[in-house]
Coordinates of C-alpha atoms and ligand atoms in Angstrom, one line a residue:
M11 CA -29.8 19.4 -175.7
I12 CA -30.6 17.1 -172.8
S13 CA -28.8 14.1 -172.8
T14 CA -30.5 10.9 -171.9
S15 CA -28.2 10.3 -168.9
E16 CA -29.5 13.7 -167.4
T17 CA -33.3 12.6 -168.4
L18 CA -32.6 9.1 -166.6
F19 CA -30.9 10.7 -163.5
A20 CA -34.1 13.1 -163.0
Q21 CA -36.3 10.1 -163.2
A22 CA -34.0 7.9 -161.1
Q23 CA -34.2 10.8 -158.3
T24 CA -38.0 10.6 -157.9
I25 CA -37.7 7.1 -156.9
I26 CA -34.2 6.2 -155.7
P27 CA -32.5 8.2 -152.9
G28 CA -30.1 10.9 -154.8
G29 CA -30.7 8.7 -158.0
V30 CA -28.4 5.8 -157.4
N31 CA -27.7 2.9 -155.5
S32 CA -24.4 4.0 -154.0
P33 CA -23.6 7.6 -153.0
V34 CA -20.3 8.3 -154.6
R35 CA -21.9 7.7 -158.1
A36 CA -24.2 10.7 -157.7
F37 CA -21.4 13.3 -158.5
R38 CA -22.0 15.2 -155.5
S39 CA -18.3 16.1 -155.0
V40 CA -17.8 17.2 -158.4
G41 CA -20.7 18.5 -159.5
G42 CA -22.8 17.7 -162.7
S43 CA -25.4 14.7 -163.7
P44 CA -23.6 11.2 -163.4
V45 CA -23.5 9.2 -166.7
F46 CA -25.7 6.1 -167.2
M47 CA -23.8 3.4 -168.8
H48 CA -25.4 1.1 -171.3
S49 CA -22.2 -1.6 -172.2
A50 CA -18.7 -1.8 -171.5
E51 CA -15.9 -4.2 -173.2
G52 CA -12.3 -4.5 -172.3
A53 CA -11.1 -0.7 -171.1
W54 CA -14.1 0.9 -172.8
L55 CA -17.6 2.2 -171.2
T56 CA -20.3 3.2 -173.6
D57 CA -22.9 5.2 -172.0
V58 CA -26.7 5.3 -172.9
D59 CA -26.0 8.2 -175.3
G60 CA -23.5 6.2 -177.2
N61 CA -20.5 8.1 -175.6
R62 CA -17.5 6.0 -174.9
Y63 CA -15.3 6.4 -171.8
L64 CA -11.9 4.9 -171.3
D65 CA -12.5 3.5 -167.7
F66 CA -10.4 4.1 -164.5
I67 CA -12.8 2.8 -162.3
N68 CA -13.5 -0.4 -163.6
S69 CA -16.3 -0.7 -161.1
W70 CA -14.3 0.2 -158.0
G71 CA -11.5 -2.6 -158.8
P72 CA -13.3 -5.7 -159.9
M73 CA -13.1 -5.4 -163.6
I74 CA -9.0 -6.2 -163.4
L75 CA -9.4 -8.0 -166.7
G76 CA -11.2 -5.4 -168.3
H77 CA -14.9 -5.5 -168.9
A78 CA -16.7 -8.6 -170.4
P79 CA -13.7 -11.0 -170.3
A80 CA -14.5 -14.2 -172.1
V81 CA -12.9 -16.3 -169.4
V82 CA -15.4 -14.9 -166.9
L83 CA -18.6 -14.6 -169.3
D84 CA -18.0 -18.3 -170.3
A85 CA -17.9 -19.6 -166.9
V86 CA -21.1 -17.6 -166.2
R87 CA -22.8 -19.1 -169.3
E88 CA -22.0 -22.4 -168.5
A89 CA -23.3 -22.3 -164.9
L90 CA -26.6 -20.3 -165.8
P91 CA -28.9 -23.2 -167.3
R92 CA -28.6 -25.1 -163.5
S93 CA -30.6 -22.5 -161.6
L94 CA -29.5 -19.2 -160.2
S95 CA -29.7 -20.0 -156.5
F96 CA -29.9 -23.2 -154.5
G97 CA -29.5 -22.0 -150.7
A98 CA -27.5 -25.3 -150.2
P99 CA -24.0 -26.3 -150.5
T100 CA -22.4 -26.6 -153.6
R101 CA -19.2 -28.2 -155.1
R102 CA -18.0 -24.8 -156.6
E103 CA -18.1 -23.2 -153.0
I104 CA -15.2 -25.8 -151.9
D105 CA -13.3 -25.0 -155.3
I106 CA -13.3 -20.9 -154.7
A107 CA -12.4 -21.3 -151.2
A108 CA -9.5 -23.6 -151.9
Q109 CA -8.5 -21.2 -154.5
I110 CA -8.9 -18.3 -152.1
I111 CA -6.5 -20.2 -149.6
K112 CA -4.2 -21.1 -152.3
M113 CA -3.8 -17.3 -153.5
V114 CA -4.2 -15.6 -150.1
P115 CA -1.6 -15.9 -147.4
G116 CA -2.4 -16.7 -143.9
I117 CA -6.0 -18.0 -144.9
E118 CA -6.7 -21.3 -143.5
K119 CA -10.5 -21.0 -143.4
V120 CA -12.9 -19.0 -145.3
R121 CA -16.4 -17.9 -145.3
L122 CA -18.1 -16.4 -148.5
V123 CA -20.5 -13.2 -148.1
N124 CA -22.1 -11.0 -150.7
S125 CA -20.2 -7.7 -150.1
G126 CA -17.1 -6.3 -148.8
T127 CA -19.6 -4.5 -146.2
E128 CA -20.5 -8.1 -144.7
A129 CA -16.9 -9.2 -144.9
C130 CA -15.9 -6.4 -142.9
M131 CA -18.5 -6.5 -140.1
S132 CA -18.3 -10.3 -139.8
A133 CA -14.6 -10.3 -139.6
V134 CA -14.8 -7.8 -136.5
R135 CA -17.8 -9.5 -134.9
V136 CA -15.7 -12.7 -135.0
A137 CA -12.6 -11.0 -133.5
R138 CA -14.9 -9.8 -130.8
G139 CA -16.2 -13.3 -130.3
Y140 CA -12.8 -14.6 -130.1
T141 CA -11.3 -12.0 -127.7
G142 CA -14.3 -11.4 -125.6
R143 CA -13.1 -7.8 -126.1
A144 CA -15.5 -4.9 -127.4
K145 CA -13.2 -2.3 -128.9
I146 CA -12.0 -1.9 -132.3
L147 CA -9.2 0.4 -133.8
K148 CA -9.3 1.9 -137.2
F149 CA -7.8 4.6 -139.2
E150 CA -9.1 8.0 -140.3
G151 CA -9.6 7.8 -144.0
C152 CA -9.8 4.3 -144.3
Y153 CA -13.1 2.8 -145.2
H154 CA -14.4 -0.5 -144.4
G155 CA -18.0 -0.6 -145.9
H156 CA -21.3 0.8 -144.4
G157 CA -21.5 -1.1 -141.0
D158 CA -22.2 1.1 -138.1
A159 CA -18.9 0.7 -136.6
F160 CA -17.0 1.7 -139.1
L161 CA -18.8 4.9 -140.1
I162 CA -16.5 6.9 -137.7
A163 CA -13.8 9.0 -139.5
A164 CA -14.5 7.0 -142.5
G165 CA -13.3 7.4 -145.8
S166 CA -14.8 7.0 -149.5
G167 CA -18.3 8.3 -150.0
A168 CA -18.6 9.3 -146.2
L169 CA -15.8 11.5 -146.6
T170 CA -16.8 12.8 -150.1
L171 CA -20.0 14.0 -148.5
G172 CA -18.3 15.8 -145.9
E173 CA -20.2 13.8 -143.1
P174 CA -17.2 11.6 -141.8
D175 CA -19.7 10.6 -139.2
S176 CA -22.9 9.0 -140.5
A177 CA -26.5 10.1 -139.2
G178 CA -27.8 7.0 -137.6
V179 CA -24.8 5.6 -135.8
T180 CA -25.4 5.5 -132.3
R181 CA -23.0 6.8 -129.6
G182 CA -23.0 3.1 -128.1
V183 CA -21.7 1.9 -131.1
A184 CA -19.3 4.9 -132.0
Q185 CA -17.7 4.8 -128.3
D186 CA -16.3 1.3 -129.3
T187 CA -14.5 2.6 -132.3
L188 CA -11.1 4.1 -131.9
T189 CA -9.3 6.0 -134.5
A190 CA -5.7 7.0 -135.3
P191 CA -4.2 9.1 -138.2
Y192 CA -3.0 6.5 -140.8
N193 CA 0.9 5.8 -140.8
D194 CA 1.0 7.1 -137.0
L195 CA 2.4 4.6 -134.9
L196 CA 2.7 6.8 -131.8
A197 CA -1.0 7.4 -131.9
V198 CA -1.5 3.8 -132.4
E199 CA 0.7 2.9 -129.2
A200 CA -1.1 5.6 -127.1
I201 CA -4.5 4.2 -127.6
I202 CA -3.2 0.5 -127.2
A203 CA -1.7 1.9 -123.9
A204 CA -4.8 3.8 -122.9
N205 CA -7.2 0.8 -123.4
P206 CA -5.4 -2.2 -121.8
G207 CA -6.9 -5.4 -122.4
Q208 CA -9.9 -3.9 -124.2
I209 CA -9.3 -3.9 -128.2
A210 CA -10.4 -6.8 -130.1
A211 CA -9.0 -5.9 -133.4
L212 CA -7.0 -3.3 -135.3
I213 CA -8.5 -2.9 -139.1
L214 CA -7.0 -1.1 -142.1
E215 CA -6.5 -1.0 -145.6
P216 CA -2.9 -2.1 -146.0
V217 CA -2.8 0.2 -148.7
V218 CA -5.5 3.0 -148.8
G219 CA -7.5 3.9 -151.5
N220 CA -10.3 5.3 -149.6
M221 CA -8.8 8.8 -149.0
G222 CA -7.2 8.4 -152.4
L223 CA -4.5 6.3 -152.6
V224 CA -2.3 6.3 -149.6
V225 CA 0.9 4.1 -149.0
P226 CA 1.9 2.5 -145.7
A227 CA 5.0 4.3 -144.4
D228 CA 8.1 1.8 -144.3
G229 CA 8.1 -0.3 -141.2
F230 CA 4.3 0.6 -140.4
L231 CA 2.6 -2.7 -141.3
A232 CA 5.5 -4.7 -139.7
R233 CA 4.9 -3.0 -136.5
L234 CA 1.2 -3.0 -136.2
R235 CA 1.9 -6.8 -136.9
E236 CA 4.0 -6.9 -133.7
L237 CA 1.9 -4.7 -131.5
C238 CA -1.2 -6.9 -132.4
T239 CA 0.7 -10.0 -131.3
A240 CA 2.0 -8.6 -128.1
H241 CA -1.4 -7.3 -127.0
G242 CA -3.3 -10.2 -128.4
I243 CA -5.2 -7.8 -130.8
V244 CA -6.5 -9.6 -134.2
L245 CA -5.0 -7.8 -137.0
I246 CA -7.5 -7.5 -139.8
F247 CA -6.5 -6.4 -143.1
D248 CA -9.3 -5.1 -145.3
E249 CA -8.1 -6.3 -148.8
V250 CA -11.4 -5.5 -150.3
M251 CA -9.8 -3.2 -152.9
T252 CA -6.1 -4.7 -152.7
G253 CA -6.8 -8.3 -152.6
F254 CA -5.7 -9.9 -155.8
R255 CA -5.1 -6.7 -157.3
L256 CA -1.4 -5.6 -156.0
A257 CA -0.3 -9.3 -156.3
P258 CA -1.9 -12.5 -156.7
G259 CA -1.9 -12.5 -152.5
G260 CA -2.5 -9.1 -152.4
A261 CA -0.6 -6.5 -150.0
Q262 CA 0.0 -9.6 -147.8
E263 CA 2.3 -11.1 -150.5
L264 CA 3.4 -7.7 -151.7
Y265 CA 4.6 -6.4 -147.9
G266 CA 5.1 -10.0 -146.6
I267 CA 3.0 -9.4 -143.6
T268 CA 0.5 -11.9 -142.5
A269 CA -2.8 -10.8 -140.8
D270 CA -4.9 -12.6 -138.5
L271 CA -7.9 -12.4 -140.7
V272 CA -8.3 -10.6 -144.2
T273 CA -11.4 -9.5 -145.9
L274 CA -11.9 -9.6 -149.4
G275 CA -14.5 -8.4 -152.3
K276 CA -14.4 -6.8 -155.7
I277 CA -12.1 -8.8 -157.9
I278 CA -13.3 -12.1 -155.8
G279 CA -16.7 -11.8 -157.6
G280 CA -15.2 -11.0 -161.1
G281 CA -18.0 -8.3 -160.8
L282 CA -20.9 -10.2 -159.2
P283 CA -21.8 -9.9 -155.8
V284 CA -18.9 -11.8 -153.4
G285 CA -17.2 -11.0 -150.4
A286 CA -15.1 -13.2 -148.1
Y287 CA -13.6 -13.3 -145.0
G288 CA -11.0 -15.7 -143.7
G289 CA -7.4 -16.2 -141.7
R290 CA -6.6 -18.4 -138.8
A291 CA -8.3 -21.4 -138.4
D292 CA -8.6 -20.9 -134.3
I293 CA -10.4 -17.5 -135.2
M294 CA -12.5 -18.8 -138.0
N295 CA -13.6 -21.8 -136.1
C296 CA -15.6 -19.3 -133.9
V297 CA -18.1 -18.9 -136.7
A298 CA -21.6 -20.3 -136.7
P299 CA -22.6 -23.3 -136.9
V300 CA -19.2 -24.6 -135.5
G301 CA -18.7 -21.4 -133.2
K302 CA -20.8 -19.0 -131.3
V303 CA -20.3 -16.1 -133.4
Y304 CA -23.4 -15.7 -135.9
Q305 CA -23.1 -14.8 -139.7
A306 CA -25.5 -16.1 -142.0
G307 CA -26.5 -15.2 -146.1
T308 CA -29.3 -16.2 -148.2
L309 CA -27.0 -15.7 -151.1
S310 CA -23.4 -16.2 -149.7
G311 CA -21.8 -18.8 -152.0
N312 CA -24.1 -18.0 -155.0
P313 CA -23.7 -20.6 -157.9
I314 CA -23.5 -17.8 -160.5
A315 CA -21.5 -15.5 -158.5
T316 CA -18.9 -17.9 -157.4
A317 CA -18.7 -19.3 -161.2
A318 CA -17.7 -15.7 -162.2
G319 CA -15.4 -15.2 -158.9
L320 CA -13.7 -18.9 -159.6
A321 CA -13.0 -18.1 -163.1
Q322 CA -11.4 -14.6 -162.6
L323 CA -9.2 -15.8 -159.7
G324 CA -8.2 -18.9 -161.7
Y325 CA -7.1 -16.8 -164.3
L326 CA -5.1 -14.3 -162.4
A327 CA -3.4 -17.3 -160.6
E328 CA -2.5 -18.5 -164.2
H329 CA -1.1 -15.6 -165.3
P330 CA 1.1 -13.9 -162.7
E331 CA 3.0 -12.0 -165.4
L332 CA -0.2 -10.0 -166.0
Y333 CA 0.8 -8.1 -162.5
T334 CA 4.1 -7.2 -164.1
E335 CA 2.6 -5.5 -167.0
L336 CA 0.0 -3.7 -164.7
E337 CA 2.8 -2.5 -162.8
R338 CA 4.5 -1.4 -166.0
I339 CA 1.5 0.2 -167.6
T340 CA 0.3 2.0 -164.4
G341 CA 3.9 3.3 -163.9
R342 CA 3.8 4.9 -167.3
I343 CA 0.3 6.7 -166.5
A344 CA 1.2 7.9 -163.0
D345 CA 4.8 9.0 -163.8
G346 CA 3.2 10.6 -167.2
T347 CA 0.4 12.5 -165.0
R348 CA 3.1 13.8 -162.5
Q349 CA 5.4 15.1 -165.2
I350 CA 2.5 16.7 -167.1
A351 CA 1.5 18.7 -163.6
A352 CA 5.0 19.5 -163.2
D353 CA 5.6 21.0 -166.7
L354 CA 2.5 23.0 -165.9
G355 CA 3.9 24.3 -162.6
L356 CA 1.3 22.3 -160.7
H357 CA 3.6 19.6 -158.8
Y358 CA 0.7 17.5 -158.0
T359 CA 1.0 14.3 -155.7
V360 CA 0.4 11.2 -157.1
N361 CA 0.4 8.2 -155.3
R362 CA 0.6 4.8 -156.5
V363 CA 0.8 1.0 -155.7
G364 CA 0.6 -1.6 -158.4
S365 CA -2.4 -0.7 -160.6
M366 CA -4.2 1.9 -158.1
F367 CA -3.4 5.5 -158.1
S368 CA -4.6 8.9 -157.2
V369 CA -3.7 12.4 -158.3
F370 CA -3.9 14.8 -155.2
F371 CA -4.7 18.2 -156.4
T372 CA -2.0 19.3 -153.7
S373 CA 1.9 19.6 -154.0
R374 CA 2.2 18.5 -150.3
P375 CA 3.0 14.7 -149.8
V376 CA 0.1 12.8 -148.7
H377 CA 0.4 10.1 -146.2
N378 CA -3.0 10.4 -144.0
L379 CA -6.0 12.2 -144.0
A380 CA -5.2 15.5 -143.0
D381 CA -2.8 15.6 -146.0
A382 CA -5.3 14.5 -148.3
K383 CA -7.8 17.1 -147.2
H384 CA -5.6 19.8 -148.5
A385 CA -6.3 19.0 -151.8
D386 CA -8.2 21.6 -154.3
T387 CA -11.4 19.5 -154.4
A388 CA -12.9 22.6 -156.6
A389 CA -10.0 22.2 -158.9
F390 CA -10.4 18.2 -158.9
G391 CA -13.9 18.8 -159.9
R392 CA -13.3 20.8 -162.9
Y393 CA -10.4 18.2 -164.0
F394 CA -13.0 15.5 -163.7
H395 CA -15.3 17.3 -165.6
A396 CA -12.6 18.0 -168.5
M397 CA -11.3 14.5 -168.6
L398 CA -15.0 13.3 -168.9
Q399 CA -15.7 15.6 -171.8
R400 CA -12.3 14.0 -173.2
G401 CA -13.7 10.5 -173.0
I402 CA -11.8 9.8 -169.7
Y403 CA -13.8 8.4 -167.0
L404 CA -12.2 9.0 -163.6
A405 CA -13.8 8.5 -160.4
P406 CA -16.1 11.6 -159.2
S407 CA -14.2 12.2 -156.2
Q408 CA -10.5 13.5 -155.0
F409 CA -10.8 11.0 -152.2
E410 CA -10.8 7.6 -154.2
A411 CA -8.1 5.4 -155.9
L412 CA -8.3 4.7 -159.4
F413 CA -7.8 1.4 -161.1
V414 CA -6.2 0.1 -164.1
S415 CA -7.1 -3.0 -166.0
I416 CA -5.1 -5.5 -168.2
A417 CA -7.2 -3.9 -171.0
M418 CA -5.0 -0.9 -171.1
T419 CA -2.5 -0.6 -173.5
D420 CA 0.2 1.8 -174.8
E421 CA -1.7 3.5 -177.0
L422 CA -4.6 4.1 -174.5
V423 CA -2.4 5.5 -172.1
D424 CA -1.1 7.9 -174.8
L425 CA -4.8 9.0 -175.1
Y426 CA -5.2 9.3 -171.5
L427 CA -2.1 11.5 -171.3
T428 CA -3.0 14.0 -174.1
A429 CA -6.2 14.3 -172.4
C430 CA -4.8 14.7 -168.9
R431 CA -2.7 17.6 -170.1
E432 CA -5.6 19.5 -171.7
A433 CA -7.7 18.8 -169.2
M434 CA -5.1 20.1 -166.4
I435 CA -4.8 23.3 -168.5
E436 CA -8.3 24.0 -168.5
A437 CA -9.4 22.9 -165.2
H438 CA -6.7 25.7 -164.1
S439 CA -7.3 28.2 -166.8
L440 CA -3.7 28.3 -167.8
Ligands
KE4_6 P1 -18.7 -3.2 -150.4 O1 -19.8 -3.0 -149.6 O2 -19.3 -1.9 -151.3 O3 -18.7 -4.5 -151.6 O4 -17.2 -2.9 -149.9 C1 -17.1 -2.3 -148.9 C2 -15.5 -1.6 -148.9 C3 -14.8 -2.4 -147.9 N1 -13.4 -2.1 -147.8 C4 -12.7 -1.5 -148.6 C5 -11.4 -1.2 -148.6 C6 -13.4 -0.5 -150.0 O5 -12.9 0.0 -150.7 C7 -14.9 -1.0 -149.8 C8 -15.9 -0.3 -150.8 N2 -15.0 0.6 -151.8 C9 -15.9 1.8 -152.4 C10 -15.1 2.6 -153.2 N3 -14.1 3.6 -152.3 C11 -17.1 1.2 -153.3 C12 -17.9 2.2 -153.9 C13 -19.3 2.4 -153.6 O6 -19.3 2.6 -152.2 O7 -20.0 2.8 -154.4

């Protein structure tokens, strides 16, 4: 019997490229037809056929409070009657900027945009304007959105599609993007030495979610901080995923390292389109209209999006205990998964930081993209579908992180672990 999702997907593909508005949603790397969602509440998604799934994507990070949290919905309902957009400054933009500055270390000034891509593109442009330099250094497997400068050895969907460099990115752009393997300080030092006075910014995911979850090696972030300070390079932490997730102050708080600029997204909007970039005032004062680095946006600071974002950030700031619970319950998930794989003789690598984790279908440790690429993506695809059949909704790619919300309970973890064991057995015909 053809499901409604399959019917809708066939229809969508006739008028939307690949039938989706973001490539990773198309299930290309795991095969099959994507599930079309109808509604969600707490930890549960419901698709258009009425099937329910335990959500480990949570909109790729934003839904840290679970789906449809009252605190966010109430704030949106309260804002709705006073128009959906002004294109003029509003009080709430001051309130959310102040909230971000209160929560995120190192941010003295912040500008709102509408996506993580915009935040990262803008941060790099400001770094170039501030330093007068052209080149940037990124890491293989890190994803900073679909800006041209970043689609070089990118992670996430670009990696999943097996097209590490996107068509349409010109040689002129690519020549200014230098890349190094993640966690490889020797490579970073060599690139800096080979490009004296030319590198405007070093941008990275302080904890990587976009090649699957990869943890910074001890001392890696601290050494990058030293190198950037010594060479006048703007250190940009892309915390679009990790911001407000790993701690109220994100990875900067967790690791005690302060970047020069931070990019934010996902959680910051409570599920609505908000991104932000911010950091040292001397750098941010280069941004128009006060400075000469131009950046703009019709819907930046949108009153409904800022209502949702401010409500979510406020709740996270007022309930720091939820990070302890996320640590505990995600620890149960990761440790349980690792044990199940080991009991089955698979010994798969499970990387986790806080409420972000990935199961790599390889027994090798995974510290960078080359390691991650050893994973058996075919087996991962079979596992993905075996879990989907059992009502567990994972990221449809080996090269993505999973996200846990505070709606996850011990009973739901037990459901997940039971499904995980059955799916591992099915995926490997054990
Ligand atoms: P957006 O433009 O998608 O809001 O943010 C881009 C971005 C920037 N930086 C990091 C660290 C990110 O993870 C992202 C977006 N993450 C992907 C998931 N790998 C979003 C999902 C998708 O592309 O559909």
